[in-house]
PDB file of C-alpha atoms in Angstrom:
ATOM      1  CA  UNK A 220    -193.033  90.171 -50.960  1.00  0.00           C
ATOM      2  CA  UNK A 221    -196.809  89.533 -49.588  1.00  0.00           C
ATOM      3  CA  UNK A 222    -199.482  87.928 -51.346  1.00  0.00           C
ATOM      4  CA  UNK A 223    -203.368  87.213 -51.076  1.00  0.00           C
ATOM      5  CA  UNK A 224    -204.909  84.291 -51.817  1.00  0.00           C
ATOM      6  CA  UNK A 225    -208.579  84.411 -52.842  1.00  0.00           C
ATOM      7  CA  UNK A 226    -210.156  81.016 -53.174  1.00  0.00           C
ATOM      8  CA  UNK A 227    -213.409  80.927 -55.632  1.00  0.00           C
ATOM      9  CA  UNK A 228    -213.098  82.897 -58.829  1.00  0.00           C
ATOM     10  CA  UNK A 229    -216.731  83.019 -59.171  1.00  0.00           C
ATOM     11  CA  UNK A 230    -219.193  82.579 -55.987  1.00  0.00           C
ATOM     12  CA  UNK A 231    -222.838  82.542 -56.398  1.00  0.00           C
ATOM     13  CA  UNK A 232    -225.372  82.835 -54.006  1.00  0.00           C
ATOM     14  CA  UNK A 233    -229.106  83.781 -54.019  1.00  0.00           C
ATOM     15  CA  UNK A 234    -230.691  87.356 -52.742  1.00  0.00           C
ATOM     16  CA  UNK A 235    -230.601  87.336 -48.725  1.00  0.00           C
ATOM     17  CA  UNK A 236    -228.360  84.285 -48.521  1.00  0.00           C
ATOM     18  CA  UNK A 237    -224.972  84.816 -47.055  1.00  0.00           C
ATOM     19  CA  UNK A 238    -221.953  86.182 -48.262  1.00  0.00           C
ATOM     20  CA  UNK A 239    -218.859  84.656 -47.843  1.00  0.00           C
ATOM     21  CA  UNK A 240    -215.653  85.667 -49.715  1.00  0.00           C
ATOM     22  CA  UNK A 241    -212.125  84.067 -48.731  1.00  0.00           C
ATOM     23  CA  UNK A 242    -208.822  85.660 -48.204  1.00  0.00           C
ATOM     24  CA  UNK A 243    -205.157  84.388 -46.716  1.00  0.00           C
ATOM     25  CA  UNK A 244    -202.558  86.349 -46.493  1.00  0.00           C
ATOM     26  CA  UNK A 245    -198.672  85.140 -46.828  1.00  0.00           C
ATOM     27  CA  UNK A 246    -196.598  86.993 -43.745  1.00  0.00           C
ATOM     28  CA  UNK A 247    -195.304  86.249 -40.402  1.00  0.00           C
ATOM     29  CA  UNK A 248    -196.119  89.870 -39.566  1.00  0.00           C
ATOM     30  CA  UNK A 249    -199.904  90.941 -39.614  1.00  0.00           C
ATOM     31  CA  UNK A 250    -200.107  92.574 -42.691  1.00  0.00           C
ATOM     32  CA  UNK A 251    -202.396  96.125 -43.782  1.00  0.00           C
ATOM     33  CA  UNK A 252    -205.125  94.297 -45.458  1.00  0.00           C
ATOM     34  CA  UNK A 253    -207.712  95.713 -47.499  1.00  0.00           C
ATOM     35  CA  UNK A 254    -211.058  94.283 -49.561  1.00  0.00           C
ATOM     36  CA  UNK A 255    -211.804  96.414 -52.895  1.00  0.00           C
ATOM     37  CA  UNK A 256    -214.740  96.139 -54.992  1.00  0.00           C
ATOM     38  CA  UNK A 257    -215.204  96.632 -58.843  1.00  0.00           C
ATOM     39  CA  UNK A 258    -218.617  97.024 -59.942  1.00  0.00           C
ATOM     40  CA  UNK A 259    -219.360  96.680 -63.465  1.00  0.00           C
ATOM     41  CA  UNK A 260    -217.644  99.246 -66.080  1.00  0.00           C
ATOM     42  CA  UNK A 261    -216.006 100.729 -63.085  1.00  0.00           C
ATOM     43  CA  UNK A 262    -213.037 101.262 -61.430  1.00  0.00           C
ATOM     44  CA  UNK A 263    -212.111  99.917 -57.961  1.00  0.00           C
ATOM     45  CA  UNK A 264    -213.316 101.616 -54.423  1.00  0.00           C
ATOM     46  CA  UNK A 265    -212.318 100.555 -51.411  1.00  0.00           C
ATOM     47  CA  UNK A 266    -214.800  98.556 -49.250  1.00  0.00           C
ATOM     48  CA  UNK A 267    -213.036  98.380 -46.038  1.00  0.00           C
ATOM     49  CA  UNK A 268    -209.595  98.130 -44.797  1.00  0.00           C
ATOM     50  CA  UNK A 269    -207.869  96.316 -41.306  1.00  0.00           C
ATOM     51  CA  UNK A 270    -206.139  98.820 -39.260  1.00  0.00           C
ATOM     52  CA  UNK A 271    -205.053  96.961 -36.095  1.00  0.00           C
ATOM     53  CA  UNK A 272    -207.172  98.648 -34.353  1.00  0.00           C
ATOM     54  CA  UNK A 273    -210.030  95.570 -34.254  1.00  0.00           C
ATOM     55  CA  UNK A 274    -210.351  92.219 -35.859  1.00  0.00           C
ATOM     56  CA  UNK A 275    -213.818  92.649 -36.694  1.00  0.00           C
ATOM     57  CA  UNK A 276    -213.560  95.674 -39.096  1.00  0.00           C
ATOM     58  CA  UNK A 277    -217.065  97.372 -40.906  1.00  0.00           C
ATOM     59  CA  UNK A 278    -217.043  98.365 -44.275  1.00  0.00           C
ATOM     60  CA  UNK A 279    -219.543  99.889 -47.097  1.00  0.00           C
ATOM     61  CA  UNK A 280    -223.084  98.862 -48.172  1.00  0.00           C
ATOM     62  CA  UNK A 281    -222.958  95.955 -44.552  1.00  0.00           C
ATOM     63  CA  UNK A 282    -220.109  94.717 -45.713  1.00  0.00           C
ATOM     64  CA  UNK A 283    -217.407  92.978 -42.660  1.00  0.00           C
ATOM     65  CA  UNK A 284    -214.266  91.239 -42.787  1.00  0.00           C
ATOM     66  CA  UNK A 285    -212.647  89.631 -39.672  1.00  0.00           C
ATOM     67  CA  UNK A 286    -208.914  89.791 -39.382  1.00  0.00           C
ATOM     68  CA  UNK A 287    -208.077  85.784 -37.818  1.00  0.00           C
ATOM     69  CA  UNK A 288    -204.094  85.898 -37.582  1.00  0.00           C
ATOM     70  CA  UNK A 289    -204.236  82.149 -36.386  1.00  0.00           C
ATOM     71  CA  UNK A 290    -205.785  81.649 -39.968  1.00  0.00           C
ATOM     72  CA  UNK A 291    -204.106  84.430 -41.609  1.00  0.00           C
ATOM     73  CA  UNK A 292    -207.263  85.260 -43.397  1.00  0.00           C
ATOM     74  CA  UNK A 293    -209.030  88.273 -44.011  1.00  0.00           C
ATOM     75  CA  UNK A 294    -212.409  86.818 -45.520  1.00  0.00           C
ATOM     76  CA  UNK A 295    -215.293  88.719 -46.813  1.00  0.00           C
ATOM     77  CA  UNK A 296    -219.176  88.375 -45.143  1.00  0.00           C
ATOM     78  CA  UNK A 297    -222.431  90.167 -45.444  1.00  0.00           C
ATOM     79  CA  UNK A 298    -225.038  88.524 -43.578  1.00  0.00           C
ATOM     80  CA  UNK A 299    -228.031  88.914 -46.438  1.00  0.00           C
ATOM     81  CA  UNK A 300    -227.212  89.216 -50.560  1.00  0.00           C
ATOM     82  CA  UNK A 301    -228.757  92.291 -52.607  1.00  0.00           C
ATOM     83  CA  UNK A 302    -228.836  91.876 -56.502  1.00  0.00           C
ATOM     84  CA  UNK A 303    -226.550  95.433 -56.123  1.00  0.00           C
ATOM     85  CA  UNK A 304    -224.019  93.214 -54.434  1.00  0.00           C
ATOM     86  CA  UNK A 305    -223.095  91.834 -57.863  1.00  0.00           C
ATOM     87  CA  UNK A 306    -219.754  92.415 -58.955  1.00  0.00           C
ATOM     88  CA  UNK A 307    -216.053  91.349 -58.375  1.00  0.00           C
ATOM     89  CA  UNK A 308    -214.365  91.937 -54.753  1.00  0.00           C
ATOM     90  CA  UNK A 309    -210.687  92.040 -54.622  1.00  0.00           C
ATOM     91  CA  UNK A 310    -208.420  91.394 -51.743  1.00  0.00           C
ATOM     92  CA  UNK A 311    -205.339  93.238 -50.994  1.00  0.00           C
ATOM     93  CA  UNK A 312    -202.267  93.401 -49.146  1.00  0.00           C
ATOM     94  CA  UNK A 313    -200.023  96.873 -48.435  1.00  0.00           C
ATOM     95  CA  UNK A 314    -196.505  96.299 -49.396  1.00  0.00           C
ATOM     96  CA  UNK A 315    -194.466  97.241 -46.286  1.00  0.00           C
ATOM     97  CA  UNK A 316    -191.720  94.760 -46.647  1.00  0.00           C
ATOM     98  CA  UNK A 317    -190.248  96.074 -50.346  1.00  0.00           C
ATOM     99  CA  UNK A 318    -191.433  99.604 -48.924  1.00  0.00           C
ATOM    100  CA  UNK A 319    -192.997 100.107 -52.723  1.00  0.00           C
ATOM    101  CA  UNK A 320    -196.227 101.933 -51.456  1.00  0.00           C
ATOM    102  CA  UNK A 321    -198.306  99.616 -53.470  1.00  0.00           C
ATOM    103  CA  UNK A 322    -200.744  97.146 -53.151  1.00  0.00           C
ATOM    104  CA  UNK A 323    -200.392  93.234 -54.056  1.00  0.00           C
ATOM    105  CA  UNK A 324    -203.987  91.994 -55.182  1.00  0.00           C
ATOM    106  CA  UNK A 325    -205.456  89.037 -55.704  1.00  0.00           C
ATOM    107  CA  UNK A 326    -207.066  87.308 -58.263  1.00  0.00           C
ATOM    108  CA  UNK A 327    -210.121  88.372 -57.537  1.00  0.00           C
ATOM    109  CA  UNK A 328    -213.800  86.360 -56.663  1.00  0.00           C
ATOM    110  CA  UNK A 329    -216.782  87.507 -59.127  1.00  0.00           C
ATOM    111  CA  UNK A 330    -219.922  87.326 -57.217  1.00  0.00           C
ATOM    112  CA  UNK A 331    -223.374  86.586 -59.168  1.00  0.00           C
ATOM    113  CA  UNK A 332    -226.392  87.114 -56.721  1.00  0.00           C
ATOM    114  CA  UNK A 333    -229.363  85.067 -57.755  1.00  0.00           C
ATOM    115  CA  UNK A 334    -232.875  86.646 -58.021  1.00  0.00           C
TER     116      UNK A 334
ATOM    117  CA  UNK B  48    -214.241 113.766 -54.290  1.00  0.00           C
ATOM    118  CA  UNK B  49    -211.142 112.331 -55.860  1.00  0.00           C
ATOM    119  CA  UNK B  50    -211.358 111.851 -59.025  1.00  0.00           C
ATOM    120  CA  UNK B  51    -209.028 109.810 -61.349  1.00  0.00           C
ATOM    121  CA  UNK B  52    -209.739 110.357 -65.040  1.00  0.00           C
ATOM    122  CA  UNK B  53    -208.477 108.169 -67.774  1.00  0.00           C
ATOM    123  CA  UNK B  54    -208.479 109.739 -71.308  1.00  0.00           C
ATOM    124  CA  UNK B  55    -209.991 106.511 -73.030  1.00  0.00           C
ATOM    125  CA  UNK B  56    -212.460 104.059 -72.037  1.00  0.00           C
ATOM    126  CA  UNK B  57    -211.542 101.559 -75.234  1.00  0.00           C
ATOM    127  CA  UNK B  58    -209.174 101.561 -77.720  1.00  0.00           C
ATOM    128  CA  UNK B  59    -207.819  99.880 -80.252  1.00  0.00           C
ATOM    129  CA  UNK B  60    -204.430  99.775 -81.832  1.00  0.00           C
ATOM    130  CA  UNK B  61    -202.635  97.481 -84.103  1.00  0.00           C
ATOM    131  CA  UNK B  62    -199.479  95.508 -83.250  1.00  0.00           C
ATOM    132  CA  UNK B  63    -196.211  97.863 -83.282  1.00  0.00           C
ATOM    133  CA  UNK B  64    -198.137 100.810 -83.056  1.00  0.00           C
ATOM    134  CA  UNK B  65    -197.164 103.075 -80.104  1.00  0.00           C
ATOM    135  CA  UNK B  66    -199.845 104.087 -77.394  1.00  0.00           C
ATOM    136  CA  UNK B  67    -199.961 106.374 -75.014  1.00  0.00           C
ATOM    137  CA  UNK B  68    -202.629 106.089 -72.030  1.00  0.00           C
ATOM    138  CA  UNK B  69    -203.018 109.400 -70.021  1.00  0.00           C
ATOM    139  CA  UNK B  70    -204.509 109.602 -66.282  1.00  0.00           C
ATOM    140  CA  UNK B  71    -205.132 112.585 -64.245  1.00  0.00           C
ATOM    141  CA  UNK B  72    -206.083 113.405 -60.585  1.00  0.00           C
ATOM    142  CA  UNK B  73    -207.549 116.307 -59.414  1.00  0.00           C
ATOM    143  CA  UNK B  74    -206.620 115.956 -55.653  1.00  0.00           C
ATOM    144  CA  UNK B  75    -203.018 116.867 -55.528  1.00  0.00           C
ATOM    145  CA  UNK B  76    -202.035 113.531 -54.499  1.00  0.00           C
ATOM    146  CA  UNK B  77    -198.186 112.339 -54.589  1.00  0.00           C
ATOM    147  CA  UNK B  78    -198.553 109.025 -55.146  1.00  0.00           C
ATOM    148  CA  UNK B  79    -199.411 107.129 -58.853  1.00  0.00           C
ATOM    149  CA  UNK B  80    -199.724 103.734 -60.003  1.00  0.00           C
ATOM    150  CA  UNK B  81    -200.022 101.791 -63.202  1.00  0.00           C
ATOM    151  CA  UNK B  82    -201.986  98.225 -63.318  1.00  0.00           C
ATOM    152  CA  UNK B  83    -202.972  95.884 -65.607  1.00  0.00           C
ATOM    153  CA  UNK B  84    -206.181  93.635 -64.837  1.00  0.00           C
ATOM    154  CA  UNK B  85    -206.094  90.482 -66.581  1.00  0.00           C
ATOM    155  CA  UNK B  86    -209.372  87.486 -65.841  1.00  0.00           C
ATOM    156  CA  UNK B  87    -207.892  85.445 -63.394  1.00  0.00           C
ATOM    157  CA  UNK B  88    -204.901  87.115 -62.297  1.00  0.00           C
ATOM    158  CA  UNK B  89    -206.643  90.400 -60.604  1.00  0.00           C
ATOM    159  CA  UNK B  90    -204.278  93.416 -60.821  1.00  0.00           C
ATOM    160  CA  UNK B  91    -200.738  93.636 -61.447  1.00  0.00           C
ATOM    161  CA  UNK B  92    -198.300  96.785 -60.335  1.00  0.00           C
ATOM    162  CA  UNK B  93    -196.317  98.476 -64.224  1.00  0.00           C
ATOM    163  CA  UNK B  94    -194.915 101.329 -62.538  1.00  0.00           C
ATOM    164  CA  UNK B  95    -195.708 103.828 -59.913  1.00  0.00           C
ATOM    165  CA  UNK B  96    -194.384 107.096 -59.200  1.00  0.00           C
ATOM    166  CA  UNK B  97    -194.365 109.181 -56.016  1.00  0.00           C
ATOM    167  CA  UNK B  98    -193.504 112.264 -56.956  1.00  0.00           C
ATOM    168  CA  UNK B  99    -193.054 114.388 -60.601  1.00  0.00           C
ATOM    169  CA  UNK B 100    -190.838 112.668 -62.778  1.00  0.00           C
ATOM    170  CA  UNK B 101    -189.911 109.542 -60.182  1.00  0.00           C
ATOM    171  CA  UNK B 102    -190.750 106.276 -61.174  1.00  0.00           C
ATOM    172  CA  UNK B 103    -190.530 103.023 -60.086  1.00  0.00           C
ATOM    173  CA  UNK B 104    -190.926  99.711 -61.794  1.00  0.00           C
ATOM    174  CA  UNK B 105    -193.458  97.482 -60.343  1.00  0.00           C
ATOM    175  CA  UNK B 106    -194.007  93.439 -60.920  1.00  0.00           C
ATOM    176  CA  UNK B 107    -194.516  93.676 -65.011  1.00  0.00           C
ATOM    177  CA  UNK B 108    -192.870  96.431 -66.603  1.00  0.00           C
ATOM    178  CA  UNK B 109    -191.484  94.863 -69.620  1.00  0.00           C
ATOM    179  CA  UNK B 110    -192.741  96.330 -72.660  1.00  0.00           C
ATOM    180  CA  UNK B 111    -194.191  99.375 -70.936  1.00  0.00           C
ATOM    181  CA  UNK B 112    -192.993 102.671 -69.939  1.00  0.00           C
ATOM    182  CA  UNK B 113    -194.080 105.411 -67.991  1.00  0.00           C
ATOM    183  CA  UNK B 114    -193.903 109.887 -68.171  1.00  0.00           C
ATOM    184  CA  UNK B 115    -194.938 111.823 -65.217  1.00  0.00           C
ATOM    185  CA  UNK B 116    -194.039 115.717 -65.633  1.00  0.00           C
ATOM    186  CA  UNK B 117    -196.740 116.928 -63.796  1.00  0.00           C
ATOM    187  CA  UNK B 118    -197.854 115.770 -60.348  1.00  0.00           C
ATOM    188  CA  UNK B 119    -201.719 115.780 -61.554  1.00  0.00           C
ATOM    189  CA  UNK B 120    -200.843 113.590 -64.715  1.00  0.00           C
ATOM    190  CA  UNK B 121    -199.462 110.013 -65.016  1.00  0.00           C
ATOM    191  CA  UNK B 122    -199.345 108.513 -68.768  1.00  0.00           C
ATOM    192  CA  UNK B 123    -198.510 104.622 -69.536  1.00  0.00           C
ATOM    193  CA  UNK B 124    -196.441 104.067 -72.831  1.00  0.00           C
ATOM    194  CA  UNK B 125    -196.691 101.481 -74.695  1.00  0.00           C
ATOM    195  CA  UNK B 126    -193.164 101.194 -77.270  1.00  0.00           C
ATOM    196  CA  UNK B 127    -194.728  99.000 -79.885  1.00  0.00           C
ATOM    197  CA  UNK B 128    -197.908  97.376 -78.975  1.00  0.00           C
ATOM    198  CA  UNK B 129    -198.134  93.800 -79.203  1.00  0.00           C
ATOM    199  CA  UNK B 130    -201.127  91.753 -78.850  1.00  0.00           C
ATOM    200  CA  UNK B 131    -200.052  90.180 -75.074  1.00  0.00           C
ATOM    201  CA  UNK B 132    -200.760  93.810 -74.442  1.00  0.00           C
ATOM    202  CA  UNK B 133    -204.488  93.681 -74.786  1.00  0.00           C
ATOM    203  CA  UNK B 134    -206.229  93.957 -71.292  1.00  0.00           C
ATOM    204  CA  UNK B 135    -207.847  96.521 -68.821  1.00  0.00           C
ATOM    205  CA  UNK B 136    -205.388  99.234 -67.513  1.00  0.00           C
ATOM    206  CA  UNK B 137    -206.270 101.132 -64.371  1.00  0.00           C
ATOM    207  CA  UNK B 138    -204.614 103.978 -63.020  1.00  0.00           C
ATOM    208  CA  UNK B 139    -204.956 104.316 -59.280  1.00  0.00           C
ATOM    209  CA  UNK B 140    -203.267 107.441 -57.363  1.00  0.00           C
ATOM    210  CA  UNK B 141    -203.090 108.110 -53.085  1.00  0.00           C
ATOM    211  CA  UNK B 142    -202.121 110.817 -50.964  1.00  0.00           C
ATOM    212  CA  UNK B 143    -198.629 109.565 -50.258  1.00  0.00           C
ATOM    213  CA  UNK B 144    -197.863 110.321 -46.776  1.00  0.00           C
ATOM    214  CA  UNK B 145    -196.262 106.921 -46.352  1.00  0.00           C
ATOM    215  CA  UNK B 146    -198.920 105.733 -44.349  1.00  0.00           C
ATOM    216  CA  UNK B 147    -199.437 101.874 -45.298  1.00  0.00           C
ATOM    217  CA  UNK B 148    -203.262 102.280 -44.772  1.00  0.00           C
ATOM    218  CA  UNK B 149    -203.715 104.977 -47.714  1.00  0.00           C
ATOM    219  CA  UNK B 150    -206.537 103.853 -49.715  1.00  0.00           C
ATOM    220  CA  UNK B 151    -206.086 104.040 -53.469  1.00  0.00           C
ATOM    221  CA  UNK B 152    -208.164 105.883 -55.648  1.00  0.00           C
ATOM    222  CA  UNK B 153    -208.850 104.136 -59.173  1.00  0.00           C
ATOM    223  CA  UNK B 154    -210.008 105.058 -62.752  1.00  0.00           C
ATOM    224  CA  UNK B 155    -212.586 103.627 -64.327  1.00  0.00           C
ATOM    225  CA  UNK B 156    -210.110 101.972 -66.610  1.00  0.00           C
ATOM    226  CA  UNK B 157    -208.735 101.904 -70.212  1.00  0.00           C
ATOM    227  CA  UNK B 158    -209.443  98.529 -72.080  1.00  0.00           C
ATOM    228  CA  UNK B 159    -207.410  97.975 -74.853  1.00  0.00           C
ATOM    229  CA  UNK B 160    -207.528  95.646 -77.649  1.00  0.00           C
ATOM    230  CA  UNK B 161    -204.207  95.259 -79.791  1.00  0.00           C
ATOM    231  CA  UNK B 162    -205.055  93.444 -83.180  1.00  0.00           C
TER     232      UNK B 162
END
């Protein structure tokens, strides 16, 4: 089965700095990747998703990810923090291999944005 | 809009008790999944189901079962609750075409405390 690796449980940056969130992916085979955000007391909605189709893919809210298959990472960027932007981001794989129709998550990366 | 509706946003039940977590969709979609979000360990697959009353067991089904005997409605069953069972359920559902790239629509969660 695939898996996602998010490094940083908790990232903290101030408003207008950078966003950077980090994601690897376990496969051979370039896998459907996908970045999910939970804002607090919600659910999960989907930010953005890689489709093949281009590396650098364009989410919700200026949200980006670039697909790097040399790297096999997926990571997470927004050029310039809001205080909205607080809340945890989840990266995700599509299990194609077991055929399940679900997604593998990972552990998550809570992101505080500093006033 | 989708919309995924979970019957409870909190509850709490007592160890051995049995508890029954309902979720409905309103967008006729084939596709239903279980998952329990734990700090730390992001979201792990119970079950899913992909059609009225198929089921599959995803990465953690011990202690947990699952009814689907409507398409719309997807309920999570809890035996005899025990307090390893206290954490933030979310019930996701997608169209179910088979395409890897479905994005998954969530609830806004059930968090339950088992005393």
């Amino acid at each position: 089965a695939q898996s996602v690796t998010q490094l940083g449980s908790h990232v903290s940056v101030s408003e207008g700095a950078l966003v950077l969130l980090r994601c690897n992916y376990s496969s051979s085979v370039p896998p459907y990747l996908f970045w999910y955000v939970q804002y607090p007391n919600q659910g999960l909605q989907l930010l953005l998703k890689y489709t093949s189709a281009a590396t650098l893919v364009k989410g919700i809210n200026g949200f980006e990810a670039e697909f790097k298959k040399s790297e096999t990472s997926f990571h997470l960027t927004k050029p310039s923090a809001h205080m909205s932007d607080a809340a945890e981001y989840f990266c995700a794989v599509s299990d194609l291999d077991t055929g399940r129709r679900a997604l593998t998550f990972g552990s998550g990366t809570r992101l505080q944005v500093q006033p | 809009d989708v919309k995924v509706t979970q019957s409870s946003r909190y509850l709490v039940k007592r160890t051995g008790e049995k508890v029954f977590l309902e979720c409905v969709q309103d967008m006729d979609h084939e596709n239903m999944f279980w998952y329990r979000q734990d700090p730390g360990l992001g979201l792990r697959l119970i079950y899913f189901s992909y059609d009225v009353k198929m089921k599959e067991k995803g990465d953690i089904p011990e202690g947990y079962s699952v009814s689907r005997e409507k398409k719309e409605r997807f309920s999570l069953i809890l035996e005899s609750a025990s307090t390893n069972q206290t954490s933030m359920y979310l019930c996701a559902s997608s169209l179910g075409l088979g395409d890897p790239l479905e994005t998954q629509y969530f609830g806004p969660g059930t968090r339950l405390l088992v005393l």
